[in-house]
Amino acid sequence: MRYPKLRELKEAIKAIIKGPYTNRFPYQKHTPYLRFRGRSEFHKDDCVGCGACFQVCPAKAIEMQDKESKRKFTVHWDLCIFCGQCQASCITGKGIMLSNDFDLATTEKRQDLKQEIEKELVLCECCGEIIAPYDQILWVAKRLGPLCFSNASLMLFYLQNLSLVTKEEAPVDKKQEFTRADRLKVLCPHCRREAVYKS
Ligand code: SF4
Ligand code: SF4
């Protein structure tokens, strides 16, 4: 019983000399500790648009919408529970990260507490179906290195990106018969099968 009392006395004297342990937030800025889990933020240059974060978010705070040739991500901070699953599952490790920012108090609508980013999608050159985001395919091709030449679509996409091959702009009519030339296009898995099988 003696030691704890002495210890508490020591702490009390320390607090009198040093001042309170708490700070005067919101009048004084508070800097959280390292690895603090604040609101999650997309980093557009490091995000490749794969959608893994959208799939694992337990609170459904991340929204993903594909429209025409764009994929839009929205993270709703009013729904986020700061669990960190999105950051842990991000395939690049840096596309979405939890920040130090914890102060979400607002006098505006809580629905406005969000961040949006857009990613360009690659469409099948035969049927116009979505294949994947541009950045994701490029990320895969770069990781594979020379192995990407074993996949026709991946190889063509990579060469198009280097401006070594020209890109077909208008999607071809779905009913059109596949020809041998269609094999040399960036195709969705379905059209790739049809092109190889029927041409
Ligand atoms: S921290 Fe958790 S709840 Fe918040 S966006 Fe990421 S996965 Fe969703
Ligand atoms: S790269 Fe990361 S942040 Fe971007 S969509 Fe995929 S998992 Fe989410």
Coordinates of N, CA and C and ligand atoms in Angstrom, one line a residue:
M1 N 0.8 -1.2 0.0 CA 0.0 0.0 0.0 C 0.8 1.3 0.0
R2 N 2.1 1.1 0.5 CA 2.9 2.3 0.6 C 3.4 2.8 -0.7
Y3 N 3.9 1.8 -1.5 CA 4.6 2.2 -2.8 C 3.7 2.9 -3.8
P4 N 2.4 2.3 -4.0 CA 1.5 3.0 -4.9 C 1.3 4.5 -4.5
K5 N 1.1 4.7 -3.2 CA 0.8 6.1 -2.8 C 2.0 7.0 -3.1
L6 N 3.2 6.5 -2.9 CA 4.3 7.3 -3.2 C 4.4 7.6 -4.7
R7 N 4.1 6.6 -5.4 CA 4.1 6.7 -6.9 C 3.1 7.8 -7.3
E8 N 1.9 7.7 -6.8 CA 0.9 8.7 -7.1 C 1.3 10.1 -6.8
L9 N 1.9 10.2 -5.6 CA 2.4 11.5 -5.1 C 3.4 12.1 -6.1
K10 N 4.3 11.2 -6.6 CA 5.4 11.6 -7.5 C 4.7 12.2 -8.8
E11 N 3.7 11.4 -9.3 CA 3.0 11.9 -10.5 C 2.3 13.2 -10.3
A12 N 1.7 13.4 -9.1 CA 1.0 14.6 -8.8 C 2.0 15.8 -8.8
I13 N 3.1 15.6 -8.2 CA 4.1 16.7 -8.2 C 4.6 17.0 -9.6
K14 N 4.8 15.9 -10.4 CA 5.3 16.1 -11.8 C 4.3 16.9 -12.6
A15 N 3.0 16.6 -12.3 CA 1.9 17.3 -13.1 C 1.8 18.7 -12.7
I16 N 2.1 19.0 -11.4 CA 2.0 20.5 -10.9 C 3.2 21.2 -11.6
I17 N 4.3 20.6 -11.8 CA 5.5 21.3 -12.4 C 5.3 21.4 -13.9
K18 N 5.0 20.3 -14.5 CA 4.9 20.2 -16.0 C 3.6 20.8 -16.6
G19 N 2.6 20.8 -15.8 CA 1.3 21.2 -16.3 C 0.4 20.0 -16.7
P20 N -0.8 20.2 -17.1 CA -1.7 19.0 -17.4 C -1.2 18.2 -18.5
Y21 N -1.6 16.9 -18.5 CA -1.2 15.9 -19.5 C -2.0 16.1 -20.8
T22 N -3.2 16.6 -20.6 CA -4.1 16.8 -21.7 C -3.8 18.2 -22.4
N23 N -4.2 18.3 -23.7 CA -4.0 19.6 -24.3 C -5.3 20.3 -24.5
R24 N -5.3 21.5 -25.0 CA -6.5 22.4 -25.0 C -7.2 22.3 -26.3
F25 N -7.3 21.1 -26.9 CA -8.1 20.9 -28.1 C -9.6 21.3 -27.9
P26 N -10.2 22.1 -28.7 CA -9.9 22.5 -30.1 C -9.1 23.8 -30.2
Y27 N -8.8 24.4 -29.1 CA -8.1 25.7 -29.1 C -6.6 25.5 -29.5
Q28 N -6.2 24.3 -29.2 CA -4.8 24.0 -29.5 C -4.7 22.8 -30.4
K29 N -3.9 22.8 -31.4 CA -3.9 21.7 -32.4 C -3.3 20.4 -31.7
H30 N -4.0 19.3 -32.0 CA -3.5 18.0 -31.4 C -2.9 17.2 -32.5
T31 N -1.7 16.7 -32.2 CA -1.0 15.9 -33.2 C -1.1 14.4 -32.6
P32 N -1.8 13.6 -33.3 CA -1.9 12.2 -32.8 C -0.6 11.4 -32.9
Y33 N -0.6 10.3 -32.2 CA 0.6 9.5 -32.2 C 0.8 8.8 -33.6
L34 N 2.0 8.3 -33.8 CA 2.3 7.6 -35.0 C 1.4 6.4 -35.1
R35 N 1.0 6.1 -36.3 CA 0.1 4.9 -36.6 C -1.3 5.1 -36.1
F36 N -1.7 6.4 -35.8 CA -3.0 6.7 -35.4 C -3.9 6.4 -36.6
R37 N -5.1 5.9 -36.4 CA -6.0 5.6 -37.5 C -7.1 6.7 -37.6
G38 N -6.8 7.7 -38.5 CA -7.8 8.7 -38.8 C -8.5 8.4 -40.1
R39 N -9.1 9.4 -40.7 CA -9.9 9.1 -41.9 C -9.1 8.6 -43.0
S40 N -9.7 7.8 -43.8 CA -9.0 7.1 -45.0 C -9.0 8.1 -46.2
E41 N -7.9 8.2 -46.8 CA -7.8 9.1 -48.0 C -7.2 8.3 -49.2
F42 N -7.8 8.6 -50.4 CA -7.3 8.0 -51.6 C -6.1 8.9 -52.0
H43 N -5.1 8.2 -52.6 CA -4.0 8.9 -53.2 C -4.0 8.5 -54.7
K44 N -4.5 9.4 -55.5 CA -4.9 9.1 -56.8 C -3.7 8.5 -57.7
D45 N -2.5 9.1 -57.5 CA -1.4 8.6 -58.3 C -1.0 7.2 -57.9
D46 N -1.3 6.7 -56.7 CA -0.9 5.4 -56.3 C -2.0 4.4 -56.4
C47 N -3.2 4.9 -56.6 CA -4.4 4.0 -56.8 C -4.4 3.5 -58.2
V48 N -4.6 2.2 -58.4 CA -4.8 1.7 -59.8 C -6.2 1.4 -60.1
G49 N -7.1 1.6 -59.2 CA -8.6 1.4 -59.5 C -9.1 0.0 -59.4
C50 N -8.4 -0.9 -58.7 CA -8.7 -2.4 -58.8 C -10.1 -2.7 -58.1
G51 N -10.4 -1.9 -57.0 CA -11.6 -2.1 -56.3 C -11.5 -3.0 -55.1
A52 N -10.3 -3.4 -54.7 CA -10.2 -4.3 -53.6 C -10.7 -3.6 -52.3
C53 N -10.3 -2.3 -52.2 CA -10.7 -1.6 -50.9 C -12.3 -1.5 -50.9
F54 N -12.9 -1.4 -52.0 CA -14.4 -1.3 -52.0 C -15.0 -2.7 -51.6
Q55 N -14.3 -3.8 -52.0 CA -14.9 -5.1 -51.6 C -14.7 -5.4 -50.1
V56 N -13.6 -5.0 -49.5 CA -13.3 -5.4 -48.1 C -13.9 -4.4 -47.1
C57 N -14.3 -3.2 -47.5 CA -14.8 -2.3 -46.5 C -16.0 -2.8 -45.7
P58 N -15.9 -3.1 -44.4 CA -17.0 -3.7 -43.7 C -18.1 -2.7 -43.5
A59 N -17.8 -1.4 -43.5 CA -18.9 -0.4 -43.2 C -19.6 0.1 -44.5
K60 N -19.1 -0.4 -45.6 CA -19.6 0.0 -46.9 C -19.4 1.6 -47.1
A61 N -18.3 2.0 -46.6 CA -18.0 3.4 -46.7 C -17.4 3.8 -48.0
I62 N -17.0 2.8 -48.8 CA -16.4 3.0 -50.1 C -17.4 2.6 -51.2
E63 N -17.6 3.5 -52.1 CA -18.5 3.3 -53.2 C -17.7 3.2 -54.5
M64 N -18.1 2.3 -55.4 CA -17.5 2.2 -56.7 C -18.5 2.2 -57.8
Q65 N -18.4 3.1 -58.8 CA -19.4 3.2 -59.9 C -18.6 3.2 -61.2
D66 N -19.0 2.3 -62.1 CA -18.5 2.3 -63.5 C -19.5 3.0 -64.4
K67 N -19.0 4.0 -65.0 CA -19.9 4.7 -66.0 C -19.1 5.1 -67.2
E68 N -19.7 4.6 -68.4 CA -19.0 4.7 -69.6 C -17.5 4.3 -69.5
S69 N -16.6 5.2 -69.7 CA -15.2 4.8 -69.6 C -14.5 5.2 -68.4
K70 N -15.3 5.5 -67.3 CA -14.7 6.0 -66.1 C -15.2 5.1 -64.9
R71 N -14.2 4.9 -63.9 CA -14.6 4.3 -62.7 C -14.4 5.3 -61.6
K72 N -15.5 5.5 -60.8 CA -15.5 6.5 -59.8 C -15.5 5.9 -58.4
F73 N -14.6 6.3 -57.5 CA -14.5 5.8 -56.2 C -14.9 7.0 -55.2
T74 N -15.7 6.7 -54.2 CA -16.1 7.7 -53.2 C -15.9 7.1 -51.9
V75 N -15.1 7.7 -51.0 CA -15.0 7.3 -49.6 C -15.8 8.2 -48.8
H76 N -16.8 7.6 -48.0 CA -17.7 8.4 -47.2 C -17.2 8.4 -45.8
W77 N -16.6 9.5 -45.3 CA -16.0 9.6 -44.0 C -17.1 9.5 -42.9
D78 N -18.3 9.9 -43.2 CA -19.3 9.8 -42.1 C -19.7 8.3 -41.9
L79 N -19.3 7.4 -42.8 CA -19.6 6.0 -42.6 C -18.4 5.2 -42.1
C80 N -17.2 5.7 -42.4 CA -16.0 5.0 -42.1 C -15.8 4.8 -40.6
I81 N -15.3 3.5 -40.3 CA -15.1 3.2 -38.9 C -13.6 3.1 -38.6
F82 N -12.8 3.6 -39.5 CA -11.3 3.7 -39.3 C -10.7 2.3 -38.9
C83 N -11.2 1.3 -39.6 CA -10.7 -0.1 -39.3 C -9.4 -0.4 -39.9
G84 N -9.1 0.3 -41.1 CA -7.9 0.1 -41.8 C -7.8 -1.1 -42.8
Q85 N -9.0 -1.7 -43.0 CA -9.0 -2.9 -43.9 C -8.7 -2.4 -45.3
C86 N -9.1 -1.2 -45.7 CA -8.9 -0.8 -47.1 C -7.4 -0.6 -47.3
Q87 N -6.7 0.0 -46.4 CA -5.2 0.2 -46.5 C -4.5 -1.2 -46.5
A88 N -5.0 -2.1 -45.6 CA -4.3 -3.4 -45.6 C -4.5 -4.2 -46.8
S89 N -5.6 -4.0 -47.5 CA -5.9 -4.8 -48.7 C -5.5 -4.1 -50.0
C90 N -5.1 -2.9 -50.0 CA -4.7 -2.2 -51.2 C -3.6 -2.9 -51.9
I91 N -3.8 -3.2 -53.2 CA -2.7 -4.0 -53.9 C -1.4 -3.2 -54.1
T92 N -1.5 -1.9 -54.1 CA -0.3 -1.1 -54.3 C 0.3 -0.7 -52.9
G93 N -0.6 -0.8 -51.9 CA -0.1 -0.5 -50.5 C -0.2 1.0 -50.2
K94 N -0.5 1.8 -51.2 CA -0.5 3.3 -51.0 C -1.7 4.0 -51.6
G95 N -2.5 3.2 -52.3 CA -3.7 3.8 -53.0 C -4.7 4.5 -52.0
I96 N -4.9 3.9 -50.9 CA -5.8 4.5 -49.9 C -5.1 4.2 -48.5
M97 N -5.0 5.3 -47.8 CA -4.2 5.2 -46.5 C -5.0 6.0 -45.4
L98 N -4.8 5.5 -44.2 CA -5.5 6.2 -43.1 C -4.6 7.4 -42.7
S99 N -5.2 8.5 -42.6 CA -4.4 9.7 -42.2 C -4.4 10.0 -40.7
N100 N -3.8 11.0 -40.3 CA -3.8 11.5 -38.9 C -5.0 12.3 -38.6
D101 N -5.8 12.6 -39.6 CA -6.9 13.6 -39.4 C -8.1 12.9 -38.7
F102 N -8.4 13.3 -37.6 CA -9.6 12.7 -36.8 C -10.7 13.7 -36.7
D103 N -10.5 15.0 -36.9 CA -11.5 16.0 -36.6 C -12.5 16.1 -37.8
L104 N -13.6 15.4 -37.7 CA -14.6 15.4 -38.7 C -15.8 16.3 -38.4
A105 N -15.7 17.0 -37.3 CA -16.9 17.8 -36.9 C -17.2 18.9 -38.0
T106 N -18.4 19.0 -38.3 CA -18.8 20.0 -39.4 C -20.2 20.5 -39.1
T107 N -20.4 21.7 -39.6 CA -21.8 22.3 -39.5 C -22.5 22.1 -40.8
E108 N -21.8 21.6 -41.8 CA -22.4 21.3 -43.1 C -23.1 19.9 -43.0
K109 N -23.6 19.5 -44.2 CA -24.2 18.1 -44.3 C -23.2 17.1 -44.1
R110 N -23.5 16.0 -43.3 CA -22.5 15.0 -43.1 C -22.2 14.2 -44.4
Q111 N -23.2 14.2 -45.3 CA -23.0 13.5 -46.6 C -21.9 14.1 -47.4
D112 N -21.6 15.4 -47.1 CA -20.5 16.1 -47.8 C -19.1 15.7 -47.3
L113 N -19.1 14.9 -46.3 CA -17.8 14.4 -45.8 C -17.3 13.2 -46.6
K114 N -16.7 13.5 -47.7 CA -16.3 12.5 -48.7 C -15.2 12.9 -49.6
Q115 N -14.6 11.9 -50.2 CA -13.5 12.2 -51.2 C -13.8 11.4 -52.4
E116 N -13.7 12.0 -53.6 CA -14.0 11.2 -54.9 C -12.7 11.2 -55.8
I117 N -12.5 10.1 -56.4 CA -11.4 10.0 -57.4 C -12.0 9.3 -58.6
E118 N -11.4 9.5 -59.8 CA -11.9 8.8 -61.0 C -10.7 8.1 -61.7
K119 N -11.0 6.9 -62.3 CA -9.9 6.2 -63.0 C -10.5 5.9 -64.4
E120 N -9.6 5.9 -65.4 CA -10.0 5.6 -66.7 C -10.1 4.1 -66.9
L121 N -11.1 3.7 -67.6 CA -11.3 2.2 -67.9 C -10.9 1.8 -69.3
V122 N -10.4 0.6 -69.4 CA -10.1 0.1 -70.7 C -11.2 -0.8 -71.2
L123 N -11.7 -0.5 -72.4 CA -12.9 -1.3 -72.9 C -12.4 -2.2 -74.0
C124 N -13.2 -3.3 -74.1 CA -12.9 -4.3 -75.2 C -13.0 -3.6 -76.5
E125 N -12.1 -3.8 -77.4 CA -12.1 -3.2 -78.7 C -13.1 -3.8 -79.7
C126 N -13.7 -5.0 -79.3 CA -14.7 -5.6 -80.1 C -16.1 -5.4 -79.6
C127 N -16.3 -5.5 -78.3 CA -17.7 -5.4 -77.8 C -17.9 -4.2 -76.9
G128 N -16.9 -3.5 -76.5 CA -17.0 -2.4 -75.7 C -17.2 -2.7 -74.2
E129 N -17.1 -4.0 -73.8 CA -17.2 -4.4 -72.4 C -16.0 -3.9 -71.6
I130 N -16.3 -3.6 -70.3 CA -15.2 -3.1 -69.4 C -14.2 -4.3 -69.2
I131 N -12.9 -4.0 -69.4 CA -11.9 -5.0 -69.0 C -11.3 -4.7 -67.6
A132 N -10.7 -3.5 -67.5 CA -10.2 -3.2 -66.2 C -9.7 -1.7 -66.3
P133 N -9.4 -1.1 -65.1 CA -8.9 0.3 -65.2 C -7.5 0.3 -66.0
Y134 N -7.3 1.3 -66.7 CA -6.0 1.6 -67.4 C -4.8 1.4 -66.5
D135 N -4.9 2.1 -65.4 CA -3.7 2.0 -64.5 C -3.5 0.6 -63.9
Q136 N -4.5 -0.1 -63.7 CA -4.4 -1.5 -63.2 C -3.7 -2.4 -64.2
I137 N -4.1 -2.3 -65.4 CA -3.5 -3.2 -66.5 C -2.0 -2.8 -66.6
L138 N -1.7 -1.5 -66.6 CA -0.4 -1.1 -66.7 C 0.5 -1.6 -65.5
W139 N -0.1 -1.5 -64.4 CA 0.6 -2.0 -63.1 C 0.9 -3.5 -63.2
V140 N -0.1 -4.3 -63.7 CA 0.1 -5.7 -63.9 C 1.2 -6.0 -64.9
A141 N 1.1 -5.2 -66.1 CA 2.1 -5.4 -67.2 C 3.5 -5.1 -66.7
K142 N 3.7 -4.0 -65.9 CA 5.0 -3.7 -65.4 C 5.5 -4.7 -64.4
R143 N 4.7 -5.2 -63.6 CA 5.1 -6.3 -62.6 C 5.5 -7.6 -63.3
L144 N 4.8 -7.9 -64.4 CA 5.1 -9.1 -65.1 C 6.3 -9.0 -66.0
G145 N 6.6 -7.8 -66.4 CA 7.8 -7.6 -67.2 C 7.7 -8.3 -68.6
P146 N 8.7 -9.0 -69.0 CA 8.6 -9.7 -70.3 C 7.5 -10.8 -70.4
L147 N 7.1 -11.3 -69.2 CA 6.0 -12.3 -69.2 C 4.7 -11.8 -69.7
C148 N 4.5 -10.4 -69.7 CA 3.2 -9.9 -70.2 C 3.0 -10.2 -71.7
F149 N 4.1 -10.5 -72.4 CA 4.0 -10.9 -73.8 C 3.4 -12.2 -74.1
S150 N 3.1 -12.9 -73.0 CA 2.4 -14.2 -73.1 C 0.9 -14.1 -73.2
N151 N 0.4 -12.9 -73.0 CA -1.0 -12.6 -73.0 C -1.2 -11.5 -74.1
A152 N -2.0 -11.9 -75.1 CA -2.1 -10.9 -76.3 C -2.7 -9.6 -75.9
S153 N -3.7 -9.5 -75.1 CA -4.3 -8.3 -74.7 C -3.4 -7.4 -73.9
L154 N -2.7 -8.1 -73.0 CA -1.8 -7.4 -72.1 C -0.6 -6.8 -72.9
M155 N -0.1 -7.6 -73.8 CA 1.0 -7.2 -74.7 C 0.6 -6.0 -75.5
L156 N -0.6 -6.1 -76.2 CA -1.0 -5.0 -77.0 C -1.2 -3.7 -76.2
F157 N -1.8 -3.9 -75.1 CA -2.0 -2.7 -74.2 C -0.7 -2.1 -73.8
Y158 N 0.2 -2.9 -73.5 CA 1.5 -2.4 -73.1 C 2.2 -1.7 -74.3
L159 N 2.1 -2.2 -75.4 CA 2.7 -1.6 -76.6 C 2.0 -0.3 -77.0
Q160 N 0.7 -0.3 -76.8 CA -0.1 0.9 -77.1 C 0.3 2.0 -76.1
N161 N 0.6 1.6 -74.9 CA 1.0 2.6 -73.9 C 2.3 3.2 -74.3
L162 N 3.2 2.4 -74.9 CA 4.5 2.9 -75.3 C 4.4 3.6 -76.7
S163 N 3.2 3.7 -77.2 CA 2.9 4.3 -78.6 C 3.6 3.5 -79.7
L164 N 3.7 2.2 -79.5 CA 4.3 1.4 -80.5 C 3.3 0.7 -81.4
V165 N 2.0 0.8 -80.9 CA 0.9 0.2 -81.6 C -0.2 1.2 -81.6
T166 N -1.0 1.4 -82.7 CA -2.1 2.3 -82.6 C -3.3 1.6 -82.1
K167 N -4.2 2.5 -81.5 CA -5.4 1.9 -80.8 C -6.6 2.0 -81.6
E168 N -7.5 1.0 -81.6 CA -8.8 1.0 -82.3 C -9.7 1.8 -81.5
E169 N -10.3 2.9 -82.0 CA -11.1 3.8 -81.2 C -12.6 3.2 -81.1
A170 N -13.2 3.0 -82.2 CA -14.7 2.7 -82.2 C -14.9 1.2 -82.0
P171 N -15.7 0.8 -81.0 CA -16.0 -0.6 -80.8 C -16.7 -1.2 -82.0
V172 N -16.4 -2.4 -82.4 CA -17.0 -3.1 -83.5 C -18.3 -3.7 -83.1
D173 N -19.2 -3.8 -84.1 CA -20.5 -4.4 -83.9 C -20.4 -5.8 -83.3
K174 N -21.2 -6.1 -82.2 CA -21.1 -7.3 -81.5 C -21.4 -8.5 -82.4
K175 N -22.2 -8.3 -83.4 CA -22.7 -9.4 -84.3 C -21.7 -9.8 -85.4
Q176 N -20.8 -8.9 -85.6 CA -19.8 -9.1 -86.6 C -19.0 -10.4 -86.4
E177 N -18.8 -11.1 -87.5 CA -17.9 -12.3 -87.4 C -16.5 -11.9 -87.0
F178 N -15.9 -12.7 -86.2 CA -14.5 -12.5 -85.8 C -13.6 -12.9 -87.0
T179 N -12.6 -12.1 -87.2 CA -11.6 -12.4 -88.2 C -10.3 -12.6 -87.5
R180 N -9.4 -13.1 -88.3 CA -8.0 -13.4 -87.7 C -7.4 -12.1 -87.2
A181 N -7.7 -11.0 -87.9 CA -7.1 -9.7 -87.5 C -7.6 -9.3 -86.1
D182 N -8.8 -9.8 -85.7 CA -9.3 -9.4 -84.3 C -8.5 -9.9 -83.2
R183 N -7.7 -10.9 -83.5 CA -6.8 -11.5 -82.5 C -5.8 -10.4 -82.0
L184 N -5.5 -9.5 -82.9 CA -4.5 -8.4 -82.5 C -5.2 -7.2 -82.0
K185 N -6.1 -7.4 -81.1 CA -6.8 -6.3 -80.4 C -6.8 -6.5 -78.9
V186 N -7.1 -5.4 -78.2 CA -7.2 -5.6 -76.7 C -8.7 -6.0 -76.5
L187 N -8.8 -7.3 -76.1 CA -10.2 -7.9 -76.0 C -10.5 -8.3 -74.6
C188 N -11.8 -8.4 -74.3 CA -12.3 -8.9 -73.0 C -12.1 -10.5 -73.1
P189 N -12.2 -11.2 -72.0 CA -12.0 -12.7 -72.1 C -13.0 -13.3 -73.0
H190 N -14.2 -12.9 -73.0 CA -15.2 -13.5 -73.9 C -14.8 -13.3 -75.4
C191 N -14.5 -12.1 -75.8 CA -14.2 -11.9 -77.2 C -12.9 -12.5 -77.6
R192 N -12.0 -12.6 -76.6 CA -10.7 -13.3 -76.9 C -11.0 -14.8 -77.2
R193 N -11.9 -15.4 -76.4 CA -12.2 -16.8 -76.7 C -12.8 -17.0 -78.1
E194 N -13.8 -16.1 -78.3 CA -14.5 -16.1 -79.6 C -13.5 -15.9 -80.8
A195 N -12.7 -14.9 -80.6 CA -11.7 -14.6 -81.7 C -10.8 -15.7 -82.0
V196 N -10.3 -16.4 -81.0 CA -9.4 -17.5 -81.1 C -10.1 -18.7 -81.7
Y197 N -11.4 -19.0 -81.2 CA -12.1 -20.1 -81.6 C -12.7 -20.0 -83.0
K198 N -13.2 -18.8 -83.4 CA -13.9 -18.7 -84.7 C -13.0 -18.2 -85.8
S199 N -11.9 -17.6 -85.5 CA -11.1 -17.0 -86.6 C -10.1 -18.1 -87.2
Ligands
SF4_1 S1 -11.0 2.4 -42.8 FE1 -12.4 0.6 -42.8 S2 -14.5 1.5 -42.8 FE2 -13.0 3.1 -43.3 S3 -13.0 3.1 -45.6 FE3 -11.3 1.8 -44.9 S4 -12.2 -0.3 -44.8 FE4 -13.9 1.2 -44.9
SF4_2 S1 -5.4 0.4 -55.8 FE1 -5.8 0.4 -53.6 S2 -7.0 2.3 -53.3 FE2 -7.0 1.9 -55.5 S3 -8.9 0.7 -55.8 FE3 -7.3 -0.8 -55.5 S4 -7.3 -1.3 -53.3 FE4 -8.5 0.7 -53.6

